[in-house]
Structures are given as C-alpha cells and as structure tokens.
Amino acid sequence: MNCELKKTALVLEGGAMRGMYTAAVLDVLMDEGIKVDAIYATSAGVLFGVNYISGQRGRAIRYNKRFSRDKRYMGIHSLITSGNVINKDFAFYEVPFTLDVFDQEAYSRSDTKMIATVTNVHTGGVEYIEVKNVLEQMEVLRAASAMPFVSQMVELDGQLYLDGGLADSIPLKKCQEDGYERIIVVETRPAGYRKSKPNPLFAKLFYSKYPNLVETTNNRYIGYNAILQEIDELDAKGEIVLVRPTKELNLGRIESDPNRLQEMYDLGISDAKALLPRIKKFLLL
C-alpha cells in the first residue's frame, strides 16, 4: 500500500543504540510502501532515518551488528584515542563511503526531507538543519549525534554543536510549526519512562566555558518529560500515532552485543507490524 500524502511526517527520537528500534520501525514502513513528506529527527534518529529516505532496508541493523565489537567503530578505545565514543573516521566516513555504502543517489531522488536537530553550545539553543546530501553533510550528522560528555564538539560554519537531543529531544513541536498534520512519532523508551534530574555539577564541570549549554543540559529533563506527556495525550486522542517499545530491554547506549541489537530491532519489527492497521488508517484520514 502506498500512502504518499501531503503534510505527513515522521518524528524520530534518538537514544544511541536504542535506535535499532527506530531502524526496525522504518524498515516495516518501507516494506509497506509507506512514505512521508518529511522526517524530523534527533541524534540516532537522523543516522538511521536517512536509510529510510534512501530506501536501504536493513542497512542500519546490518552494519551495526557487523561492527559493534570492532574497536575502530565505537567504545572506550575510540573515546581514549579520538575523544569520541563513536569514532569519527571509521563510523562516519569509512563505513558509509566504503564498507556499507550509503546510496546518496537514491536519497537525492526522494521527495522526503530530513530535518536534523543540533544544539548550539554557545547559545544552548536548538537549530534545525535540512540534510540534502548525506555524504556531503556528514559533519551535520556527526553534530546531530555528538553525545555530551563522550564526544568532541563539532564545528559547522564557525559554530560548535553537540547532540540535538540536549535542546530538543523529540522535535514534534517544530514539525507541527512547519505545518505537518499527520505525524507518526517513534520513541525509544517504553510507556511510563521519565528522565530524572541530573547532578547539576557534572555539566558545570564539563562545560564550564559554555554556561548556556550547562543550563540546557541540566534542564533537559524538564522539556523531555513535558514532550513525552504531550505525546501521550495526543496519541490517546488519535491526533498522532505513537510507536514505542512495548517492553524495556535495558539496552546500553553504546551496546556492543550484536544479539542485543538484534533483540531491540526485532521488538521494533513486532511493535510496528502490530500498529500497521492504525498507521494506515491514520494516514488515509
């Protein structure tokens, strides 16, 4: 069934390797021929969402399982040697350019827009960047997914950025402001999850030169919990469709066990298939 409707969008949460859930949901949508006009995404939602636009079903789970235990890809070795827990050169350049090639030609042919969130470390505010060419804008993808405390800041046009999830964890409001009416939200936490207040000293010690970033980081839980509540309410009223894990798998943000990644992916497949009747009905309204 092909649902190519105007003003239709996906909003994708991040969550590092919990994003295998998102990748699975997107693969189910691809299997069903369900297309949207835009994707608004944060962090891992950007990294895996671009595969939906390029039509590369299974790519995210494939390369993540293949390289999850490779010290060149991610982990403590990369953090110590490069300053990034996700290795810049290997994960963002060698993999998509050589080892599991991203299909930029197919991406360019698609009518679906990708809007990535990034956090400006000087202002502490969110910025939204349209990704028109993944391979040419790889630094945008890096900035969008540069997890705080375990990643170096990424420079774009003379400004420094970190993970967009700090300033806008689930960019639903921006999607709505831009006029999208039929919205599917994909979260990576199960029902009832709420973020706890962090120790305010941690961000202050780490980012003392960036007071606005410190404030954003310490207050992130407030905005995050508020948008989760709003999404729950909109889903209950049928104004959006929410897809989220039906159980807690306690997957590590930097999960290296390929079997655990597959488990998260399989849950996403199962949950998305269960919601397909509702998704199709919603998109045809």
CSV table of C-alpha atoms in Angstrom, one decimal:
chain,number,residue,atom,x,y,z
A,1,MET,CA,0.0,0.0,0.0
A,2,ASN,CA,1.5,3.3,-1.0
A,3,CYS,CA,0.5,6.3,1.2
A,4,GLU,CA,2.0,9.3,-0.4
A,5,LEU,CA,0.1,12.1,1.3
A,6,LYS,CA,0.9,15.8,1.8
A,7,LYS,CA,1.9,17.2,5.2
A,8,THR,CA,2.8,13.8,6.5
A,9,ALA,CA,5.9,13.4,8.7
A,10,LEU,CA,7.9,11.1,11.0
A,11,VAL,CA,9.3,12.4,14.2
A,12,LEU,CA,12.2,10.3,15.5
A,13,GLU,CA,13.7,10.3,19.0
A,14,GLY,CA,17.4,9.5,19.5
A,15,GLY,CA,18.9,7.1,22.0
A,16,ALA,CA,22.1,5.8,20.6
A,17,MET,CA,21.9,2.0,20.1
A,18,ARG,CA,18.3,2.1,21.2
A,19,GLY,CA,17.9,3.5,17.7
A,20,MET,CA,17.8,-0.1,16.4
A,21,TYR,CA,14.2,0.1,17.4
A,22,THR,CA,13.6,3.1,15.2
A,23,ALA,CA,15.5,1.4,12.3
A,24,ALA,CA,13.2,-1.6,12.6
A,25,VAL,CA,10.1,0.6,12.5
A,26,LEU,CA,11.4,2.4,9.4
A,27,ASP,CA,12.1,-0.9,7.7
A,28,VAL,CA,8.5,-2.0,8.3
A,29,LEU,CA,7.2,1.2,6.8
A,30,MET,CA,9.5,0.6,3.8
A,31,ASP,CA,8.1,-2.9,3.4
A,32,GLU,CA,4.6,-1.5,3.3
A,33,GLY,CA,5.5,1.2,0.8
A,34,ILE,CA,4.5,3.9,3.3
A,35,LYS,CA,6.2,7.2,2.5
A,36,VAL,CA,6.2,10.6,4.3
A,37,ASP,CA,7.0,14.1,3.2
A,38,ALA,CA,9.5,14.8,6.0
A,39,ILE,CA,11.4,13.4,8.9
A,40,TYR,CA,12.2,15.5,11.9
A,41,ALA,CA,14.9,13.6,13.9
A,42,THR,CA,17.3,13.8,16.7
A,43,SER,CA,20.7,12.0,17.1
A,44,ALA,CA,20.4,8.3,16.2
A,45,GLY,CA,17.0,9.1,14.6
A,46,VAL,CA,19.0,11.1,12.0
A,47,LEU,CA,21.6,8.5,11.5
A,48,PHE,CA,19.1,5.7,10.9
A,49,GLY,CA,16.4,7.8,9.4
A,50,VAL,CA,18.4,8.7,6.3
A,51,ASN,CA,18.3,5.0,5.3
A,52,TYR,CA,14.5,5.2,5.1
A,53,ILE,CA,14.8,8.1,2.6
A,54,SER,CA,17.4,6.2,0.5
A,55,GLY,CA,15.4,3.1,0.7
A,56,GLN,CA,18.1,0.9,2.2
A,57,ARG,CA,16.1,-1.5,4.2
A,58,GLY,CA,18.1,-3.4,6.8
A,59,ARG,CA,21.3,-1.2,6.4
A,60,ALA,CA,21.3,0.1,10.0
A,61,ILE,CA,21.0,-3.2,11.7
A,62,ARG,CA,23.4,-4.8,9.2
A,63,TYR,CA,26.4,-2.5,9.7
A,64,ASN,CA,25.8,-2.0,13.4
A,65,LYS,CA,25.9,-5.8,14.1
A,66,ARG,CA,28.9,-6.2,11.8
A,67,PHE,CA,31.0,-3.5,13.5
A,68,SER,CA,29.5,-3.3,17.1
A,69,ARG,CA,32.5,-5.1,18.5
A,70,ASP,CA,35.1,-3.5,16.3
A,71,LYS,CA,37.2,-1.2,18.4
A,72,ARG,CA,37.5,1.1,15.3
A,73,TYR,CA,33.8,1.7,15.4
A,74,MET,CA,32.9,2.7,19.0
A,75,GLY,CA,33.7,2.3,22.6
A,76,ILE,CA,36.3,3.1,25.2
A,77,HIS,CA,39.2,2.6,22.7
A,78,SER,CA,37.7,5.2,20.4
A,79,LEU,CA,37.0,7.6,23.2
A,80,ILE,CA,40.5,7.4,24.5
A,81,THR,CA,42.2,7.6,21.2
A,82,SER,CA,40.0,10.1,19.4
A,83,GLY,CA,37.9,11.9,22.0
A,84,ASN,CA,34.7,10.4,20.5
A,85,VAL,CA,33.0,7.3,21.8
A,86,ILE,CA,31.7,6.9,18.2
A,87,ASN,CA,34.7,7.0,16.0
A,88,LYS,CA,34.6,9.9,13.6
A,89,ASP,CA,36.8,8.5,10.8
A,90,PHE,CA,35.5,4.9,10.8
A,91,ALA,CA,31.8,5.3,11.7
A,92,PHE,CA,31.1,8.4,9.7
A,93,TYR,CA,33.4,8.1,6.8
A,94,GLU,CA,34.8,4.6,6.2
A,95,VAL,CA,31.6,2.8,6.8
A,96,PRO,CA,29.2,4.9,4.6
A,97,PHE,CA,31.7,5.7,1.9
A,98,THR,CA,33.4,2.3,1.6
A,99,LEU,CA,32.3,-0.6,3.8
A,100,ASP,CA,28.5,-0.3,3.7
A,101,VAL,CA,27.9,2.4,1.1
A,102,PHE,CA,25.1,4.9,1.7
A,103,ASP,CA,23.1,5.4,-1.5
A,104,GLN,CA,23.2,9.1,-2.0
A,105,GLU,CA,21.7,8.9,-5.5
A,106,ALA,CA,18.5,7.3,-4.2
A,107,TYR,CA,18.4,9.7,-1.3
A,108,SER,CA,18.6,12.6,-3.8
A,109,ARG,CA,15.8,11.2,-5.8
A,110,SER,CA,13.4,11.1,-2.8
A,111,ASP,CA,10.9,13.8,-2.1
A,112,THR,CA,11.2,13.2,1.6
A,113,LYS,CA,13.1,15.9,3.6
A,114,MET,CA,15.3,15.2,6.5
A,115,ILE,CA,15.4,17.9,9.3
A,116,ALA,CA,18.2,17.2,11.8
A,117,THR,CA,18.3,18.8,15.3
A,118,VAL,CA,21.6,20.2,16.7
A,119,THR,CA,22.4,22.0,19.9
A,120,ASN,CA,24.5,25.2,19.6
A,121,VAL,CA,26.9,25.0,22.6
A,122,HIS,CA,27.3,28.8,22.8
A,123,THR,CA,23.6,29.7,22.9
A,124,GLY,CA,22.4,26.4,24.4
A,125,GLY,CA,19.5,26.5,21.8
A,126,VAL,CA,18.3,24.1,19.2
A,127,GLU,CA,18.9,24.6,15.5
A,128,TYR,CA,17.3,22.7,12.6
A,129,ILE,CA,19.3,21.8,9.6
A,130,GLU,CA,18.0,20.2,6.4
A,131,VAL,CA,20.2,17.3,5.2
A,132,LYS,CA,20.1,17.5,1.4
A,133,ASN,CA,23.2,15.4,0.8
A,134,VAL,CA,24.2,12.9,3.5
A,135,LEU,CA,27.7,12.3,2.2
A,136,GLU,CA,28.5,16.0,1.7
A,137,GLN,CA,26.9,16.9,5.1
A,138,MET,CA,28.4,14.1,7.2
A,139,GLU,CA,29.5,16.7,9.7
A,140,VAL,CA,25.9,17.7,10.3
A,141,LEU,CA,25.1,14.0,11.1
A,142,ARG,CA,28.1,14.0,13.4
A,143,ALA,CA,26.9,17.2,15.2
A,144,ALA,CA,23.4,15.9,15.5
A,145,SER,CA,24.6,12.7,17.2
A,146,ALA,CA,27.6,14.0,19.2
A,147,MET,CA,26.6,12.7,22.6
A,148,PRO,CA,27.5,15.0,25.5
A,149,PHE,CA,30.5,14.1,27.7
A,150,VAL,CA,31.7,11.4,25.4
A,151,SER,CA,32.0,13.3,22.1
A,152,GLN,CA,34.0,16.3,20.9
A,153,MET,CA,32.1,19.3,19.8
A,154,VAL,CA,31.5,19.5,16.0
A,155,GLU,CA,32.2,22.7,14.1
A,156,LEU,CA,29.7,23.8,11.5
A,157,ASP,CA,30.2,27.2,9.8
A,158,GLY,CA,32.3,28.5,12.6
A,159,GLN,CA,29.9,27.4,15.4
A,160,LEU,CA,30.2,24.5,17.8
A,161,TYR,CA,27.5,21.9,18.2
A,162,LEU,CA,26.5,18.8,20.2
A,163,ASP,CA,23.7,16.3,20.1
A,164,GLY,CA,20.4,17.9,19.2
A,165,GLY,CA,18.7,15.9,21.9
A,166,LEU,CA,20.1,18.2,24.5
A,167,ALA,CA,17.9,21.1,23.3
A,168,ASP,CA,15.1,19.3,21.6
A,169,SER,CA,14.9,15.6,22.4
A,170,ILE,CA,11.8,14.9,20.3
A,171,PRO,CA,11.2,17.7,17.7
A,172,LEU,CA,7.4,17.3,17.5
A,173,LYS,CA,6.7,21.0,18.0
A,174,LYS,CA,9.0,22.1,15.2
A,175,CYS,CA,7.3,19.5,12.9
A,176,GLN,CA,3.9,20.9,13.8
A,177,GLU,CA,5.0,24.5,13.4
A,178,ASP,CA,6.1,23.7,9.9
A,179,GLY,CA,2.6,22.6,9.0
A,180,TYR,CA,2.7,18.8,9.2
A,181,GLU,CA,-0.6,17.4,10.3
A,182,ARG,CA,-0.3,13.7,10.0
A,183,ILE,CA,2.6,12.8,12.3
A,184,ILE,CA,4.0,9.4,13.4
A,185,VAL,CA,6.3,9.7,16.4
A,186,VAL,CA,8.8,6.9,17.1
A,187,GLU,CA,10.2,6.9,20.7
A,188,THR,CA,12.9,4.5,22.0
A,189,ARG,CA,11.7,4.3,25.6
A,190,PRO,CA,8.6,2.3,26.8
A,191,ALA,CA,5.5,3.8,28.3
A,192,GLY,CA,5.9,5.5,31.6
A,193,TYR,CA,9.6,6.4,31.2
A,194,ARG,CA,10.6,9.8,32.6
A,195,LYS,CA,14.1,11.3,32.8
A,196,SER,CA,15.5,12.1,36.2
A,197,LYS,CA,17.0,15.4,37.3
A,198,PRO,CA,20.8,15.2,36.7
A,199,ASN,CA,23.5,16.3,39.1
A,200,PRO,CA,24.0,19.9,38.1
A,201,LEU,CA,27.7,19.9,39.0
A,202,PHE,CA,28.5,17.4,36.3
A,203,ALA,CA,27.7,19.6,33.3
A,204,LYS,CA,29.2,22.6,35.0
A,205,LEU,CA,32.5,20.8,35.5
A,206,PHE,CA,32.5,19.5,31.9
A,207,TYR,CA,31.3,22.6,30.1
A,208,SER,CA,32.3,25.5,32.4
A,209,LYS,CA,33.1,27.7,29.4
A,210,TYR,CA,29.6,27.3,28.0
A,211,PRO,CA,27.1,28.4,30.7
A,212,ASN,CA,24.1,28.3,28.3
A,213,LEU,CA,25.0,24.7,27.4
A,214,VAL,CA,25.2,23.9,31.1
A,215,GLU,CA,21.7,25.3,31.7
A,216,THR,CA,20.3,23.4,28.7
A,217,THR,CA,21.9,20.2,29.8
A,218,ASN,CA,20.7,20.5,33.4
A,219,ASN,CA,17.2,21.4,32.4
A,220,ARG,CA,16.8,18.9,29.6
A,221,TYR,CA,14.8,16.5,31.7
A,222,ILE,CA,12.1,19.1,32.2
A,223,GLY,CA,11.5,19.6,28.5
A,224,TYR,CA,11.9,16.0,27.7
A,225,ASN,CA,9.4,14.8,30.3
A,226,ALA,CA,6.9,17.5,29.1
A,227,ILE,CA,7.0,16.5,25.5
A,228,LEU,CA,6.6,12.8,26.5
A,229,GLN,CA,3.5,13.8,28.4
A,230,GLU,CA,2.2,15.8,25.4
A,231,ILE,CA,2.8,13.0,23.0
A,232,ASP,CA,1.0,10.5,25.3
A,233,GLU,CA,-2.0,12.8,25.3
A,234,LEU,CA,-2.0,13.4,21.5
A,235,ASP,CA,-1.7,9.7,20.9
A,236,ALA,CA,-4.6,8.9,23.2
A,237,LYS,CA,-6.8,11.5,21.3
A,238,GLY,CA,-5.8,10.0,18.0
A,239,GLU,CA,-4.2,13.2,16.8
A,240,ILE,CA,-0.8,11.4,16.2
A,241,VAL,CA,0.3,7.8,16.1
A,242,LEU,CA,3.0,6.9,18.6
A,243,VAL,CA,5.2,3.8,18.2
A,244,ARG,CA,7.4,2.9,21.1
A,245,PRO,CA,8.8,-0.2,22.7
A,246,THR,CA,6.2,-2.4,24.4
A,247,LYS,CA,8.8,-3.6,26.9
A,248,GLU,CA,12.0,-2.5,28.5
A,249,LEU,CA,15.1,-4.2,27.1
A,250,ASN,CA,17.6,-2.1,29.0
A,251,LEU,CA,19.8,-1.7,26.0
A,252,GLY,CA,23.1,0.2,26.6
A,253,ARG,CA,23.5,3.4,24.8
A,254,ILE,CA,26.7,2.0,23.3
A,255,GLU,CA,25.6,-1.6,23.1
A,256,SER,CA,28.3,-3.9,21.6
A,257,ASP,CA,26.5,-7.2,21.8
A,258,PRO,CA,25.0,-7.9,18.3
A,259,ASN,CA,22.4,-10.3,19.8
A,260,ARG,CA,21.1,-7.5,22.0
A,261,LEU,CA,21.0,-5.1,19.0
A,262,GLN,CA,19.0,-7.8,17.1
A,263,GLU,CA,16.6,-8.2,20.0
A,264,MET,CA,15.9,-4.4,20.0
A,265,TYR,CA,15.4,-4.5,16.3
A,266,ASP,CA,13.1,-7.5,16.4
A,267,LEU,CA,11.0,-5.7,19.0
A,268,GLY,CA,10.7,-2.7,16.7
A,269,ILE,CA,9.6,-5.0,13.8
A,270,SER,CA,6.9,-6.7,16.0
A,271,ASP,CA,5.6,-3.4,17.5
A,272,ALA,CA,5.4,-1.7,14.1
A,273,LYS,CA,3.6,-4.6,12.5
A,274,ALA,CA,1.1,-4.6,15.3
A,275,LEU,CA,0.3,-0.9,14.7
A,276,LEU,CA,0.2,-1.1,10.9
A,277,PRO,CA,-3.6,-1.1,10.7
A,278,ARG,CA,-3.8,2.0,12.8
A,279,ILE,CA,-1.0,3.7,10.9
A,280,LYS,CA,-2.6,3.1,7.6
A,281,LYS,CA,-6.0,4.3,8.7
A,282,PHE,CA,-4.4,7.4,10.3
A,283,LEU,CA,-2.5,8.3,7.1
A,284,LEU,CA,-5.6,7.9,5.0
A,285,LEU,CA,-7.8,10.3,7.1
